[in-house]
Tab-separated table of C-alpha atoms in Angstrom:
chain	number	residue	atom	x	y	z
D	679	MET	CA	-20.974	4.434	-2.576
D	680	ASN	CA	-20.127	0.810	-3.227
D	681	THR	CA	-18.476	-1.125	-0.445
D	682	LEU	CA	-14.694	-1.263	-0.424
D	683	LEU	CA	-12.569	-4.268	0.464
D	684	VAL	CA	-10.501	-3.090	3.436
D	685	THR	CA	-7.537	-5.253	4.432
D	686	ASN	CA	-6.659	-3.267	7.533
D	687	ILE	CA	-7.461	-0.103	9.458
D	688	GLN	CA	-4.367	0.981	11.355
D	689	ARG	CA	-5.112	3.338	14.213
D	690	PHE	CA	-2.677	5.759	15.860
D	691	SER	CA	-0.372	5.730	12.849
D	692	THR	CA	2.413	8.313	12.944
D	693	HIS	CA	4.198	7.400	9.705
D	694	ASP	CA	1.526	8.075	7.086
D	695	GLY	CA	1.284	11.839	7.161
D	696	ASP	CA	1.157	14.607	9.727
D	697	GLY	CA	0.026	14.013	13.300
D	698	ILE	CA	-1.837	10.941	14.502
D	699	ARG	CA	-3.681	9.225	11.686
D	700	THR	CA	-6.015	6.370	10.904
D	701	THR	CA	-4.680	4.568	7.838
D	702	VAL	CA	-7.185	2.625	5.742
D	703	PHE	CA	-5.666	-0.047	3.501
D	704	LEU	CA	-7.780	-0.825	0.442
D	705	LYS	CA	-7.583	-3.935	-1.694
D	706	GLY	CA	-6.654	-3.818	-5.368
D	707	CYS	CA	-3.594	-2.570	-7.238
D	708	PRO	CA	-2.688	-2.424	-10.951
D	709	LEU	CA	1.030	-2.816	-10.173
D	710	ARG	CA	2.828	-6.064	-9.446
D	711	CYS	CA	5.943	-4.924	-7.595
D	712	LYS	CA	8.344	-7.775	-6.986
D	713	TRP	CA	9.172	-6.217	-3.603
D	714	CYS	CA	5.545	-5.677	-2.559
D	715	HIS	CA	5.199	-5.300	1.212
D	716	ASN	CA	1.415	-5.884	1.165
D	717	PRO	CA	0.758	-8.656	-1.393
D	718	GLU	CA	-2.691	-9.316	0.069
D	719	THR	CA	-3.751	-5.927	-1.329
D	720	GLN	CA	-2.844	-6.664	-4.965
D	721	SER	CA	-5.925	-8.595	-6.081
D	722	PHE	CA	-9.185	-6.689	-6.425
D	723	GLY	CA	-11.142	-9.726	-5.218
D	724	GLN	CA	-11.577	-11.386	-1.854
D	725	GLN	CA	-8.967	-13.950	-0.801
D	726	ILE	CA	-8.466	-16.432	2.013
D	727	LEU	CA	-5.451	-16.377	4.324
D	728	TYR	CA	-4.324	-19.569	6.048
D	729	THR	CA	-2.018	-19.546	9.093
D	730	ALA	CA	-0.478	-22.971	9.587
D	731	GLN	CA	0.700	-22.244	13.129
D	732	THR	CA	-2.904	-21.733	14.251
D	733	CYS	CA	-4.362	-24.837	12.609
D	734	ILE	CA	-5.436	-27.642	15.005
D	735	GLY	CA	-5.860	-30.197	12.223
D	736	CYS	CA	-9.551	-30.847	12.820
D	737	GLY	CA	-10.427	-31.020	9.121
D	738	ALA	CA	-13.535	-28.843	9.418
D	739	CYS	CA	-12.412	-26.593	6.550
D	740	ALA	CA	-11.839	-29.526	4.217
D	741	ALA	CA	-15.268	-30.928	5.052
D	742	VAL	CA	-17.083	-27.810	3.855
D	743	CYS	CA	-14.855	-26.661	0.972
D	744	PRO	CA	-16.667	-27.321	-2.341
D	745	ASN	CA	-13.465	-27.139	-4.396
D	746	GLN	CA	-11.044	-29.142	-2.234
D	747	ALA	CA	-8.862	-26.109	-1.665
D	748	HIS	CA	-8.258	-27.426	1.862
D	749	ARG	CA	-6.902	-30.966	1.963
D	750	PHE	CA	-5.250	-33.149	4.558
D	751	SER	CA	-2.482	-35.602	3.819
D	752	PRO	CA	-2.498	-39.130	5.310
D	753	GLU	CA	-0.221	-37.677	7.998
D	754	HIS	CA	-2.922	-35.092	8.793
D	755	VAL	CA	-0.893	-32.209	7.346
D	756	HIS	CA	-3.113	-29.356	6.197
D	757	GLN	CA	-2.476	-28.319	2.603
D	758	PHE	CA	-4.026	-25.129	1.206
D	759	HIS	CA	-4.367	-25.193	-2.584
D	760	VAL	CA	-4.981	-21.562	-3.436
D	761	GLU	CA	-5.568	-22.295	-7.127
D	762	GLN	CA	-8.726	-24.185	-6.114
D	763	CYS	CA	-10.012	-21.520	-3.723
D	764	ALA	CA	-13.074	-19.505	-4.748
D	765	ALA	CA	-13.060	-17.464	-1.509
D	766	CYS	CA	-16.625	-18.596	-0.785
D	767	GLY	CA	-15.988	-18.189	2.942
D	768	ARG	CA	-17.412	-21.504	4.124
D	769	CYS	CA	-14.102	-22.451	5.727
D	770	LEU	CA	-14.101	-19.222	7.720
D	771	ILE	CA	-17.316	-20.234	9.440
D	772	ALA	CA	-16.261	-23.841	9.945
D	773	CYS	CA	-12.767	-23.267	11.369
D	774	PRO	CA	-12.911	-23.260	15.205
D	775	ALA	CA	-9.337	-22.029	15.619
D	776	GLY	CA	-9.257	-18.986	13.337
D	777	ALA	CA	-6.579	-20.535	11.146
D	778	VAL	CA	-8.369	-19.291	8.035
D	779	GLU	CA	-9.529	-15.719	7.645
D	780	ALA	CA	-10.657	-13.324	4.970
D	781	ALA	CA	-7.933	-11.082	3.571
D	782	ALA	CA	-10.331	-8.131	3.593
D	783	LYS	CA	-13.618	-6.927	4.988
D	784	PRO	CA	-16.263	-5.262	2.796
D	785	MET	CA	-16.982	-1.867	4.326
D	786	SER	CA	-19.250	1.024	3.425
D	787	ALA	CA	-18.275	4.679	3.721
D	788	ASP	CA	-20.340	4.925	6.921
D	789	GLU	CA	-18.502	1.987	8.469
D	790	ILE	CA	-15.096	3.390	7.550
D	791	MET	CA	-15.976	6.844	8.847
D	792	ASP	CA	-17.209	5.336	12.121
D	793	GLN	CA	-13.736	3.851	12.589
D	794	VAL	CA	-12.034	7.140	11.724
D	795	ARG	CA	-14.156	9.118	14.192
D	796	ARG	CA	-13.151	6.859	17.074
D	797	ASP	CA	-9.800	8.609	17.321
D	798	LYS	CA	-10.890	12.100	16.331
D	799	VAL	CA	-10.154	13.379	19.821
D	800	PHE	CA	-6.471	12.497	19.275
D	801	TYR	CA	-6.072	14.045	15.832
D	802	GLY	CA	-5.789	17.671	16.890
D	803	ALA	CA	-5.277	20.124	14.037
D	804	SER	CA	-2.946	17.910	12.001
D	805	GLY	CA	-4.267	14.338	12.248
D	806	GLY	CA	-6.899	12.533	10.238
D	807	ILE	CA	-7.345	9.830	7.634
D	808	THR	CA	-4.789	8.343	5.237
D	809	LEU	CA	-5.964	6.166	2.367
D	810	SER	CA	-3.480	3.508	1.335
D	811	GLY	CA	-3.404	0.062	-0.227
D	812	GLY	CA	-2.920	-1.489	-2.717
D	813	GLU	CA	-3.662	1.478	-4.891
D	814	PRO	CA	-6.490	3.418	-3.225
D	815	LEU	CA	-7.083	5.596	-6.276
D	816	ALA	CA	-8.033	2.534	-8.285
D	817	HIS	CA	-11.274	3.257	-6.388
D	818	ALA	CA	-11.201	6.983	-7.062
D	819	GLU	CA	-14.939	7.677	-6.758
D	820	GLU	CA	-15.198	5.903	-3.417
D	821	CYS	CA	-12.021	7.547	-2.133
D	822	LEU	CA	-13.298	10.977	-3.104
D	823	GLU	CA	-16.419	10.410	-1.043
D	824	LEU	CA	-14.331	9.457	1.986
D	825	LEU	CA	-12.039	12.454	1.504
D	826	LYS	CA	-14.973	14.853	1.178
D	827	ARG	CA	-16.642	13.496	4.297
D	828	THR	CA	-13.419	13.662	6.283
D	829	LYS	CA	-12.794	17.293	5.259
D	830	ALA	CA	-16.386	18.169	6.118
D	831	GLU	CA	-15.669	17.012	9.676
D	832	ASN	CA	-12.509	19.176	9.914
D	833	MET	CA	-10.024	16.318	9.799
D	834	THR	CA	-7.031	16.295	7.499
D	835	THR	CA	-6.675	13.931	4.559
D	836	ALA	CA	-3.760	12.095	2.985
D	837	VAL	CA	-3.437	9.586	0.164
D	838	GLU	CA	-0.576	7.180	-0.388
D	839	THR	CA	-0.466	6.312	-4.069
D	840	SER	CA	1.678	4.668	-6.705
D	841	GLY	CA	0.534	7.454	-9.025
D	842	PHE	CA	-0.876	4.909	-11.483
D	843	PHE	CA	-4.513	6.012	-11.709
D	844	ASP	CA	-6.903	7.951	-13.925
D	845	GLY	CA	-5.555	11.509	-14.060
D	846	ALA	CA	-9.021	12.891	-14.763
D	847	TYR	CA	-9.654	12.729	-11.006
D	848	ILE	CA	-6.696	14.936	-10.085
D	849	PRO	CA	-8.588	18.285	-9.867
D	850	GLN	CA	-11.095	16.831	-7.390
D	851	LEU	CA	-8.460	14.920	-5.478
D	852	ALA	CA	-6.370	18.074	-5.134
D	853	GLU	CA	-9.374	19.895	-3.684
D	854	TYR	CA	-10.012	17.367	-0.924
D	855	THR	CA	-6.539	15.985	-0.147
D	856	ASP	CA	-4.041	17.795	2.083
D	857	LEU	CA	-1.081	15.499	1.421
D	858	PHE	CA	-0.044	13.040	-1.258
D	859	LEU	CA	2.498	10.398	-0.299
D	860	TRP	CA	3.714	9.605	-3.811
D	861	ASP	CA	5.626	6.370	-4.292
D	862	CYS	CA	8.729	6.499	-6.467
D	863	LYS	CA	9.570	2.891	-7.289
D	864	ASP	CA	12.523	3.573	-9.574
D	865	SER	CA	13.841	6.320	-11.816
D	866	ASP	CA	15.053	3.890	-14.485
D	867	ALA	CA	12.175	3.251	-16.891
D	868	ARG	CA	13.284	-0.222	-17.939
D	869	ARG	CA	13.795	-1.380	-14.360
D	870	HIS	CA	10.478	0.189	-13.376
D	871	LYS	CA	8.672	-1.862	-16.006
D	872	ALA	CA	10.581	-5.041	-15.143
D	873	TYR	CA	10.013	-4.833	-11.380
D	874	THR	CA	6.523	-3.280	-11.163
D	875	GLY	CA	4.853	-4.413	-14.370
D	876	VAL	CA	4.052	-0.881	-15.588
D	877	CYS	CA	5.910	1.947	-17.304
D	878	PRO	CA	6.464	5.108	-15.236
D	879	ASP	CA	5.145	7.550	-17.880
D	880	LYS	CA	1.590	7.696	-16.523
D	881	ILE	CA	2.859	7.995	-12.952
D	882	LEU	CA	5.158	10.909	-13.776
D	883	GLY	CA	2.507	12.592	-15.912
D	884	ASN	CA	0.024	12.452	-13.032
D	885	LEU	CA	2.645	13.740	-10.604
D	886	HIS	CA	3.431	16.803	-12.701
D	887	GLN	CA	-0.271	17.452	-13.293
D	888	LEU	CA	-0.958	17.285	-9.542
D	889	ASP	CA	1.952	19.639	-8.843
D	890	ARG	CA	0.082	22.416	-10.639
D	891	TYR	CA	-2.221	22.552	-7.627
D	892	ASP	CA	-1.366	23.896	-4.198
D	893	VAL	CA	-1.156	20.464	-2.565
D	894	LYS	CA	1.673	19.124	-0.423
D	895	ILE	CA	3.574	16.186	-1.935
D	896	ILE	CA	6.125	13.874	-0.344
D	897	LEU	CA	8.060	11.471	-2.546
D	898	ARG	CA	8.293	8.021	-0.970
D	899	CYS	CA	11.233	6.122	-2.413
D	900	ILE	CA	11.816	2.458	-1.706
D	901	LEU	CA	15.438	1.337	-1.620
D	902	VAL	CA	15.993	-2.214	-2.862
D	903	ASN	CA	19.588	-3.295	-2.382
D	904	GLY	CA	21.296	-4.188	-5.646
D	905	VAL	CA	18.330	-3.003	-7.708
D	906	ASN	CA	18.047	0.778	-7.359
D	907	THR	CA	20.663	1.527	-4.700
D	908	GLU	CA	22.954	3.507	-6.977
D	909	GLU	CA	23.985	7.139	-7.181
D	910	THR	CA	22.414	7.537	-10.629
D	911	HIS	CA	19.031	6.781	-9.095
D	912	TYR	CA	19.548	9.167	-6.196
D	913	ARG	CA	20.521	11.967	-8.571
D	914	ALA	CA	17.445	11.290	-10.704
D	915	LEU	CA	15.267	11.528	-7.574
D	916	ALA	CA	16.904	14.849	-6.762
D	917	GLY	CA	16.194	16.046	-10.289
D	918	LEU	CA	12.533	15.077	-9.932
D	919	TYR	CA	12.267	16.847	-6.579
D	920	HIS	CA	13.662	20.067	-8.055
D	921	GLN	CA	11.169	19.911	-10.942
D	922	LEU	CA	8.268	20.071	-8.485
D	923	SER	CA	6.895	23.220	-6.879
D	924	HIS	CA	4.990	21.652	-3.973
D	925	CYS	CA	7.201	18.768	-2.882
D	926	ALA	CA	8.198	18.905	0.802
D	927	GLY	CA	10.944	16.321	0.475
D	928	VAL	CA	11.833	12.667	0.086
D	929	GLU	CA	11.276	9.703	2.396
D	930	LEU	CA	13.601	6.722	1.973
D	931	LEU	CA	11.898	3.408	2.702
D	932	PRO	CA	14.180	0.368	3.015
D	933	TYR	CA	12.876	-2.861	1.532
D	934	HIS	CA	11.917	-5.576	4.001
D	935	ALA	CA	11.087	-9.212	3.330
D	936	TYR	CA	7.967	-9.496	5.513
D	937	GLY	CA	5.688	-9.536	2.470
D	938	GLY	CA	6.936	-13.046	1.757
D	939	SER	CA	5.310	-14.422	4.904
D	940	LYS	CA	1.999	-12.882	3.850
D	941	ARG	CA	2.294	-14.674	0.503
D	942	VAL	CA	2.685	-17.958	2.378
D	943	GLN	CA	-0.612	-17.246	4.165
D	944	MET	CA	-2.164	-16.643	0.743
D	945	GLY	CA	-1.036	-20.082	-0.426
D	946	TYR	CA	1.986	-19.019	-2.468
D	947	ALA	CA	5.726	-19.447	-2.058
D	948	ASP	CA	7.668	-17.008	0.103
D	949	ASP	CA	9.243	-14.521	-2.339
D	950	GLY	CA	11.037	-12.374	0.239
D	951	VAL	CA	14.618	-11.630	-0.815
D	952	LYS	CA	16.877	-11.006	2.164
D	953	ALA	CA	19.685	-9.832	-0.144
D	954	TRP	CA	17.438	-6.921	-1.113
D	955	ILE	CA	17.398	-5.543	2.442
D	956	PRO	CA	19.694	-2.473	2.430
D	957	GLN	CA	22.208	-2.125	5.234
D	958	PRO	CA	22.386	1.133	7.217
D	959	ASP	CA	25.383	2.370	5.230
D	960	VAL	CA	23.325	2.157	2.015
D	961	LEU	CA	20.635	4.379	3.537
D	962	GLN	CA	23.317	6.747	4.806
D	963	GLN	CA	24.840	7.030	1.344
D	964	ALA	CA	21.480	7.696	-0.299
D	965	THR	CA	20.690	10.334	2.314
D	966	ALA	CA	24.082	11.985	1.883
D	967	VAL	CA	23.767	12.198	-1.903
D	968	LEU	CA	20.265	13.661	-1.732
D	969	LYS	CA	21.200	16.211	0.917
D	970	SER	CA	24.267	17.229	-1.079
D	971	LEU	CA	21.853	18.038	-3.908
D	972	ASN	CA	19.675	20.198	-1.619
D	973	VAL	CA	16.881	17.643	-1.211
D	974	PRO	CA	15.198	17.463	2.228
D	975	VAL	CA	15.293	13.856	3.428
D	976	LEU	CA	12.394	13.285	5.799
D	977	SER	CA	12.332	10.690	8.574
């Protein structure tokens, strides 16, 4: 197995499947959601994160950067020019304060499994590994190896996916995955394309193909205020749920603007939109509509 770029391994997670789980976030995603909560996972390559609050202004990073991605103004203000950064990593070694760090760590299957096993005693019968991202199934071969190894050690497996991946892997994935957390970005095809960069046809085709197998599916539906917070969308989600034979229900995920601060660390402008954050009454309305249409809304 090739190494995977892992942005984070979240231990003792209780929101990414049944029981206590270890969630592995992989780098790389074919979508470009305007509301992305984890923008550091979009690119398939390594990136550098810079935290201004940690910088002590010593200039060590600028001294070693071959491309002048790190520069200091005459007032000794650190400026990170991401367009110049080649992610060579020299600044990581030079910085004494930890103000610059790699967005991801290359890890082998053995290294990832070592992390997963650390909490095996807490998993019980229901816990295990969840692969997330980014889009984990953009690395389908590597993910399959992790899923197989996890199942071989009697731990449960889950995958959180946008659904935008090569459907040829579905039979194998269905064999080694206990739960799919399937993102539903929007039910309106034109909005889906405008806000994620891809059409939903492939995603829906993969979902219906997967549903032919005896695998548990949960639809994860982000609510973006003023974008998809409308009854037409909720009714379309209900229609999709009722088309599926193995769907346990729907999770409603309210948009938050924290991804914007991560983009600042990456050297880009903060694109968080506070107006997109749905108020509690919006979530209550969505829940009420779905429940009225006999859709289980999961917390």
